Tab-separated table of C-alpha atoms in Angstrom:
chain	number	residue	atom	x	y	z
A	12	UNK	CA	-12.812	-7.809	-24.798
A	13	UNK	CA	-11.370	-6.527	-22.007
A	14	UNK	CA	-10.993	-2.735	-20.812
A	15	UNK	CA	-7.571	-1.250	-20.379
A	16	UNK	CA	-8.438	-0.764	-16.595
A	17	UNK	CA	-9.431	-3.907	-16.084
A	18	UNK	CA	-5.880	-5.367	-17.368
A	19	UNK	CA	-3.387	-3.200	-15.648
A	20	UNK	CA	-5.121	-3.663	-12.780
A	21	UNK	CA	-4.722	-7.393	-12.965
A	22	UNK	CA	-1.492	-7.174	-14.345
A	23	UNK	CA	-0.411	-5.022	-11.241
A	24	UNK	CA	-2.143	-6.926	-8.631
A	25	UNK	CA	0.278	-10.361	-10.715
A	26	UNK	CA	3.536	-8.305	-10.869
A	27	UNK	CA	3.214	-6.601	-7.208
A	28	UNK	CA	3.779	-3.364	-8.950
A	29	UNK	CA	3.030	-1.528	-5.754
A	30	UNK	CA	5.789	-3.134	-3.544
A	31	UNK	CA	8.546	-2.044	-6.210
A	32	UNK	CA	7.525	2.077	-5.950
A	33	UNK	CA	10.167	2.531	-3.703
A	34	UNK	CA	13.015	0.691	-5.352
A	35	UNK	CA	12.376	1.274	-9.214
A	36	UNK	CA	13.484	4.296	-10.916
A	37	UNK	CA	11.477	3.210	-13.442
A	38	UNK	CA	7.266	4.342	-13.080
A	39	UNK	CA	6.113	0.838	-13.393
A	40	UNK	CA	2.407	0.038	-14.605
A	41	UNK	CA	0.478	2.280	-16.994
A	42	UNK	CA	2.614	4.911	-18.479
A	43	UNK	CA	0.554	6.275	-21.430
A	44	UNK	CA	-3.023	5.514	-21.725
A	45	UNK	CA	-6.640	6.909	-21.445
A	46	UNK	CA	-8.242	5.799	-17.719
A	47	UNK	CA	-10.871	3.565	-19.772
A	48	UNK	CA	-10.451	2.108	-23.504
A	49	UNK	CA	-11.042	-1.595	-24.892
A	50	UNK	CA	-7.927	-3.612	-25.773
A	51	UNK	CA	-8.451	-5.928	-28.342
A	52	UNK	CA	-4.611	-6.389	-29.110
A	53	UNK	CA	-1.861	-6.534	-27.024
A	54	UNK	CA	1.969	-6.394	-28.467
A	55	UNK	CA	4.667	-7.143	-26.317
A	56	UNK	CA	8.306	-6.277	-26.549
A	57	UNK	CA	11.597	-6.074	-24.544
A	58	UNK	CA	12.208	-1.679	-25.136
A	59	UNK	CA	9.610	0.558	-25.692
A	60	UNK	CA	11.076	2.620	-28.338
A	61	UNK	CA	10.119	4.046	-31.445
A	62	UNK	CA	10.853	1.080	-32.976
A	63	UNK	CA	8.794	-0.913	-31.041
A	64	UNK	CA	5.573	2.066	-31.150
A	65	UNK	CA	5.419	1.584	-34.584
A	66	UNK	CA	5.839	-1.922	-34.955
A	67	UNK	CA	2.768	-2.187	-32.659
A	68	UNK	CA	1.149	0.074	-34.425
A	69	UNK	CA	1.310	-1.479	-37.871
A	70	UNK	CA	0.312	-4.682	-36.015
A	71	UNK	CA	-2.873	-2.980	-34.800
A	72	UNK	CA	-2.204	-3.274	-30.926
A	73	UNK	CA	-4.172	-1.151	-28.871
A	74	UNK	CA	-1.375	-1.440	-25.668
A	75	UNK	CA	2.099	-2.127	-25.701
A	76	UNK	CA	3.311	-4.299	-22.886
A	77	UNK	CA	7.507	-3.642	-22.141
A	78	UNK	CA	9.907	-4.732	-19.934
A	79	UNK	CA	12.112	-0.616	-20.712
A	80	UNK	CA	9.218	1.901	-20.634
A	81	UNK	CA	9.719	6.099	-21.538
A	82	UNK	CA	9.826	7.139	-17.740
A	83	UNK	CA	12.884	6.895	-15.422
A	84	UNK	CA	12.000	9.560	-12.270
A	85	UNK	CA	9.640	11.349	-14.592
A	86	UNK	CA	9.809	13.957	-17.129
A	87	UNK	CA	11.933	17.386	-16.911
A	88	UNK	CA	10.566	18.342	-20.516
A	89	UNK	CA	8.701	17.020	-23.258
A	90	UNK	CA	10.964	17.403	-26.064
A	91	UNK	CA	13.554	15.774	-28.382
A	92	UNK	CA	13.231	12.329	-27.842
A	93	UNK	CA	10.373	12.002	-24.764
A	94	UNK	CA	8.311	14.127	-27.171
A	95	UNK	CA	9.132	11.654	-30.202
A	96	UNK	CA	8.058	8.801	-28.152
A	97	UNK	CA	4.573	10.163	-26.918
A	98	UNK	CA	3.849	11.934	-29.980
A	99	UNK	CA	4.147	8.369	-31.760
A	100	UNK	CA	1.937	6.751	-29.190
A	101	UNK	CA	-0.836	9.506	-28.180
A	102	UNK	CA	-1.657	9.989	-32.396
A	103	UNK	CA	-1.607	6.201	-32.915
A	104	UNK	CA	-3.732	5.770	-29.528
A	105	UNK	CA	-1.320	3.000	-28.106
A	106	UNK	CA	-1.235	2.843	-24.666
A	107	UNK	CA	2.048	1.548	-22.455
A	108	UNK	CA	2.198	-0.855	-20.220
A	109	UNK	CA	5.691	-1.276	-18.409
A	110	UNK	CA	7.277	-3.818	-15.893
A	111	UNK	CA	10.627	-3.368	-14.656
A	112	UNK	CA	11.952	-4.649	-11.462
A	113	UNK	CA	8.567	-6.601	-10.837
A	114	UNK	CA	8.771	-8.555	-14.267
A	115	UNK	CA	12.363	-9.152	-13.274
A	116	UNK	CA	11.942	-10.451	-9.523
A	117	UNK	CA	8.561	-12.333	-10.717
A	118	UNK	CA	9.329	-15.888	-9.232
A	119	UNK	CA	7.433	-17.733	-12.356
A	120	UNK	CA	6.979	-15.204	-15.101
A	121	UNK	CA	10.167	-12.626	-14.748
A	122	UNK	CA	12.980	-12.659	-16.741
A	123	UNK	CA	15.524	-14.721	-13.775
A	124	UNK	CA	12.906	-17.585	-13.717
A	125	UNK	CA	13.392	-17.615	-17.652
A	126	UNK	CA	16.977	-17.849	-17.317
A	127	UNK	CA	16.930	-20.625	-14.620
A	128	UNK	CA	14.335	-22.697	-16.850
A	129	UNK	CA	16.758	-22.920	-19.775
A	130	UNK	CA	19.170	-24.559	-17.107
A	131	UNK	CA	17.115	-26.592	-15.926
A	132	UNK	CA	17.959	-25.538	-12.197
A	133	UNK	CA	16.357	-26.958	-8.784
A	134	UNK	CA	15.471	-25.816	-5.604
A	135	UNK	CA	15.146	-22.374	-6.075
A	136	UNK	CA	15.172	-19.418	-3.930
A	137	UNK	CA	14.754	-16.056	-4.535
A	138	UNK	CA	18.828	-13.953	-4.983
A	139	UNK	CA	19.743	-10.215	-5.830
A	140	UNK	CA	18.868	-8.977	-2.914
A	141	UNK	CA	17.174	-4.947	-3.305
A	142	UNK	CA	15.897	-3.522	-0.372
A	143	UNK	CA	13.260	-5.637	1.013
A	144	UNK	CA	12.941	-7.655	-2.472
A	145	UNK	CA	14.705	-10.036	-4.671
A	146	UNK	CA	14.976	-9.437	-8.548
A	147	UNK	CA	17.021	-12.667	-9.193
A	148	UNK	CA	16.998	-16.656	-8.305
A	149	UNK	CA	19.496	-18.959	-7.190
A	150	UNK	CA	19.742	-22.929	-7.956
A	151	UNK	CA	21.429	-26.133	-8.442
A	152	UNK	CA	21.877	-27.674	-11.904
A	153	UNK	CA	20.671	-31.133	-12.473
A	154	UNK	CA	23.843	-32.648	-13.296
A	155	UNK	CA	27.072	-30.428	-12.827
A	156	UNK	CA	27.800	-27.863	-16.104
A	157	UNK	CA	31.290	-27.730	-17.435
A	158	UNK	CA	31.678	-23.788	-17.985
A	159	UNK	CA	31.530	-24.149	-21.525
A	160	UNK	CA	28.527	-26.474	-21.340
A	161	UNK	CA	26.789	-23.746	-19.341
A	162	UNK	CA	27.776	-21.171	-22.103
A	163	UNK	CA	26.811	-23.531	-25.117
A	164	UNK	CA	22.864	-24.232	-23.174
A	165	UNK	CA	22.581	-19.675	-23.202
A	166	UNK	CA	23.936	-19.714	-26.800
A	167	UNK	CA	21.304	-22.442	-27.886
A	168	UNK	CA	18.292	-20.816	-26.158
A	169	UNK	CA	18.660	-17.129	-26.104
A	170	UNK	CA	17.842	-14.605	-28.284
A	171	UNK	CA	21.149	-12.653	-28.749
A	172	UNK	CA	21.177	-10.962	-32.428
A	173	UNK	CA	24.326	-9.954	-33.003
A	174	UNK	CA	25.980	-10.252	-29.837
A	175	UNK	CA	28.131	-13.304	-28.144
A	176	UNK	CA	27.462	-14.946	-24.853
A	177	UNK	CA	30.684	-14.317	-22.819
A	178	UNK	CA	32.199	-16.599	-20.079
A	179	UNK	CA	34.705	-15.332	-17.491
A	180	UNK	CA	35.879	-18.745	-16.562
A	181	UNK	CA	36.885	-18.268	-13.015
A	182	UNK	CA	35.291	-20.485	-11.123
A	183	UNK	CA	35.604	-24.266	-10.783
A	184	UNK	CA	35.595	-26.595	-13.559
A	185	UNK	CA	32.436	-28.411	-12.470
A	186	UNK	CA	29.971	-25.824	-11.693
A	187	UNK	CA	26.272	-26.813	-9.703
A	188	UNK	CA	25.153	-23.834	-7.800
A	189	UNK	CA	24.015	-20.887	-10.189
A	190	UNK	CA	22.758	-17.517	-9.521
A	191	UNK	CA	20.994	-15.185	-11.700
A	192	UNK	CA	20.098	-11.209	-12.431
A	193	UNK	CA	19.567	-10.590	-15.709
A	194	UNK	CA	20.318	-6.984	-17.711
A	195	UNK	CA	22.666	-5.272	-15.432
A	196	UNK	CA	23.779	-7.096	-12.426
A	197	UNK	CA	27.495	-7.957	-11.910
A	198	UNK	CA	26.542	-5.621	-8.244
A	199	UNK	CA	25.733	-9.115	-7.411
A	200	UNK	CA	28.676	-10.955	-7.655
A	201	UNK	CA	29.742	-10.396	-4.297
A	202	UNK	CA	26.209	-12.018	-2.793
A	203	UNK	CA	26.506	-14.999	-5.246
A	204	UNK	CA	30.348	-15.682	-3.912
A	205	UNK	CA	28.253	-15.490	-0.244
A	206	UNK	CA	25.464	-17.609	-1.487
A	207	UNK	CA	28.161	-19.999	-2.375
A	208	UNK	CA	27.441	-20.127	-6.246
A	209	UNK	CA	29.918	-21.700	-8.294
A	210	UNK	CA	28.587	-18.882	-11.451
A	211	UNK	CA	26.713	-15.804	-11.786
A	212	UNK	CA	24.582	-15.602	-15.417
A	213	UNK	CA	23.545	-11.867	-16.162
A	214	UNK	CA	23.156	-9.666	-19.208
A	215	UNK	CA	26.118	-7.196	-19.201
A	216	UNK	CA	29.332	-6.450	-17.271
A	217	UNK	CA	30.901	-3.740	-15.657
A	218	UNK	CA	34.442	-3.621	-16.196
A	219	UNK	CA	35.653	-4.429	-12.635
A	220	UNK	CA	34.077	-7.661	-12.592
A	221	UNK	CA	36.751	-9.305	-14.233
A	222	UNK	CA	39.041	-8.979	-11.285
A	223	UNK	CA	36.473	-9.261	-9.192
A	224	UNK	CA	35.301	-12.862	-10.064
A	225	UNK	CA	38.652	-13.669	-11.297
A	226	UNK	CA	40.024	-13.099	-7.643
A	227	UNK	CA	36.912	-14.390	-6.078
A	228	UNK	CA	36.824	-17.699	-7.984
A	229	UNK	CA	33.937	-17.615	-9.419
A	230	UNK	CA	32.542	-17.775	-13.426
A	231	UNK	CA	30.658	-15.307	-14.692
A	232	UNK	CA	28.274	-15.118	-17.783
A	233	UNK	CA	27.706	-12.597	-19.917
A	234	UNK	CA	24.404	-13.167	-22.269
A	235	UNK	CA	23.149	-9.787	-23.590
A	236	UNK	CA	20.948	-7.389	-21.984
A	237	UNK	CA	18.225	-7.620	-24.138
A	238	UNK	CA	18.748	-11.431	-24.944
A	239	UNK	CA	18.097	-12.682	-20.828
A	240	UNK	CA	15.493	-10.271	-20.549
A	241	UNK	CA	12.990	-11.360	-23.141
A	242	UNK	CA	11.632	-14.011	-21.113
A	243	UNK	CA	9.417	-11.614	-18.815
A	244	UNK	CA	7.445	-10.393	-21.718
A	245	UNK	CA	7.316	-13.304	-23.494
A	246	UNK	CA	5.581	-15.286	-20.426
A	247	UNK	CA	3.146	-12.071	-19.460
A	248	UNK	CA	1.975	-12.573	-23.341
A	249	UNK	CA	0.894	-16.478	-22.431
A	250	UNK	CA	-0.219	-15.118	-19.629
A	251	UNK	CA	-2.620	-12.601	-21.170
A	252	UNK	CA	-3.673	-15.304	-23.420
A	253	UNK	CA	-4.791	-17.562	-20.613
A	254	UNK	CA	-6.640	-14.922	-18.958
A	255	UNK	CA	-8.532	-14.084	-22.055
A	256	UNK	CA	-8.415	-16.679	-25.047
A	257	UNK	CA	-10.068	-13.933	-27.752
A	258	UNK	CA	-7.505	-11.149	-27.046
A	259	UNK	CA	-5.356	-11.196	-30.342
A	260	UNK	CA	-1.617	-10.510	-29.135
A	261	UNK	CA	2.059	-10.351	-30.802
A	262	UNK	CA	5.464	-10.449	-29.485
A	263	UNK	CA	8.024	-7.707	-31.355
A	264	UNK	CA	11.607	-9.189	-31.330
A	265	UNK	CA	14.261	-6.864	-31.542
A	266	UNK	CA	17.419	-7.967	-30.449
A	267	UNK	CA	20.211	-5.243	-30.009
A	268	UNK	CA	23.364	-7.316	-29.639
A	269	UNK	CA	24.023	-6.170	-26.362
């Protein structure tokens, strides 16, 4: 089996965690975890929260791989809550493995590439421009999507829980050119109208965005947070599994709705 060390470095080296220092409030890679352990199970989820821990530790995971880790800029204070969270993983030995901005600008395994496999898009290129880096993709459907067609294919293939995909139906009635930043990013609405996309398929909205697309002409798509960003985790556990066949690993769903 293989040490801890010997998977985050891999998984670093995979997600470019290095490149995203700058940009990422979160503190991508390792975030709890002895310097050398073996890993015999790996669980993956979307959040790392207490939910999540102890999920992964009733599974028997020795690392927790999440898209949401426990530290955004670092830590002021351990109490309240960041104390709840490390207490739960430091006694249960779990270690946490976290991928933000990488897993989401990852052109095969992050969470836009998802996204743009369920619609089936072509020619590709990289969109959500950060800095130097792109945490998004941009493509052409197949065959033109009616806006509810487009809507109905998210509804079929995500994971929302509770919550409803939501379509601001702005744009034209025939829509080919898609672009894509999953969780938060209606900030991008203004490249996609540049880019010349006909929609823009992300997690949540702000509340300006309505006007914003409406007066731009453009559709947006509104499929849950959590529900377009399971598809990062999801492909680093098949990834894990190619790189070593014995590791035992488990994906914890937990959709909130939103």
């Amino acid at each position: 089996m293989p040490q801890l060390s010997t998977l985050v470095d891999r998984l670093d080296e995979e997600l470019r965690t290095a490149d995203f220092a700058d940009l990422d409030a979160s503190a991508n890679g390792l975030q709890v975890g002895p310097e050398e352990t073996t890993v015999d199970h790996v669980a993956f989820a979307v959040d790392g929260v207490a939910e999540t821990f102890d999920r992964a530790t009733e599974a028997g995971a020795d690392l927790l791989v999440v898209h949401h880790g426990i530290s955004w800029g670092g830590f002021d204070r351990v109490t309240g809550r960041t104390y709840d969270h490390l207490s739960r993983l430091l006694e249960n030995d779990l270690a946490l493995y976290v991928s933000h901005l990488p897993l989401d600008a990852h052109p095969d395994l992050g969470n836009a590439a998802g996204v743009a496999d369920v619609l089936e898009l072509e020619g590709r290129e990289p969109f959500g421009e950060l800095g130097p880096e792109h945490i998004g993709q941009r493509g052409s459907a197949p065959t033109a999507y009616a806006p509810d067609e487009l809507r109905d294919r998210l509804v079929d293939s995500l994971e929302t829980g509770e919550g409803d995909v939501r379509l601001l139906p702005f744009g034209p009635d025939e829509i080919e050119e898609v672009a894509i930043v999953t969780g938060s990013g209606t900030d991008w609405l203004e490249e996609a109208v540049d880019v010349g996309a006909d929609a823009l398929v992300t997690g949540e909205g702000k509340h300006p965005v309505y006007h914003e697309a409406k007066e731009a002409g453009v559709s947006v798509v509104l499929a849950g947070h959590y529900a377009t960003e399971t598809f990062g985790v999801r492909s680093l556990q098949s990834r894990l599994e190619t790189w070593h066949p014995d590791l035992e690993t488990t994906y914890l769903e937990s959709p909130t709705g939103l």
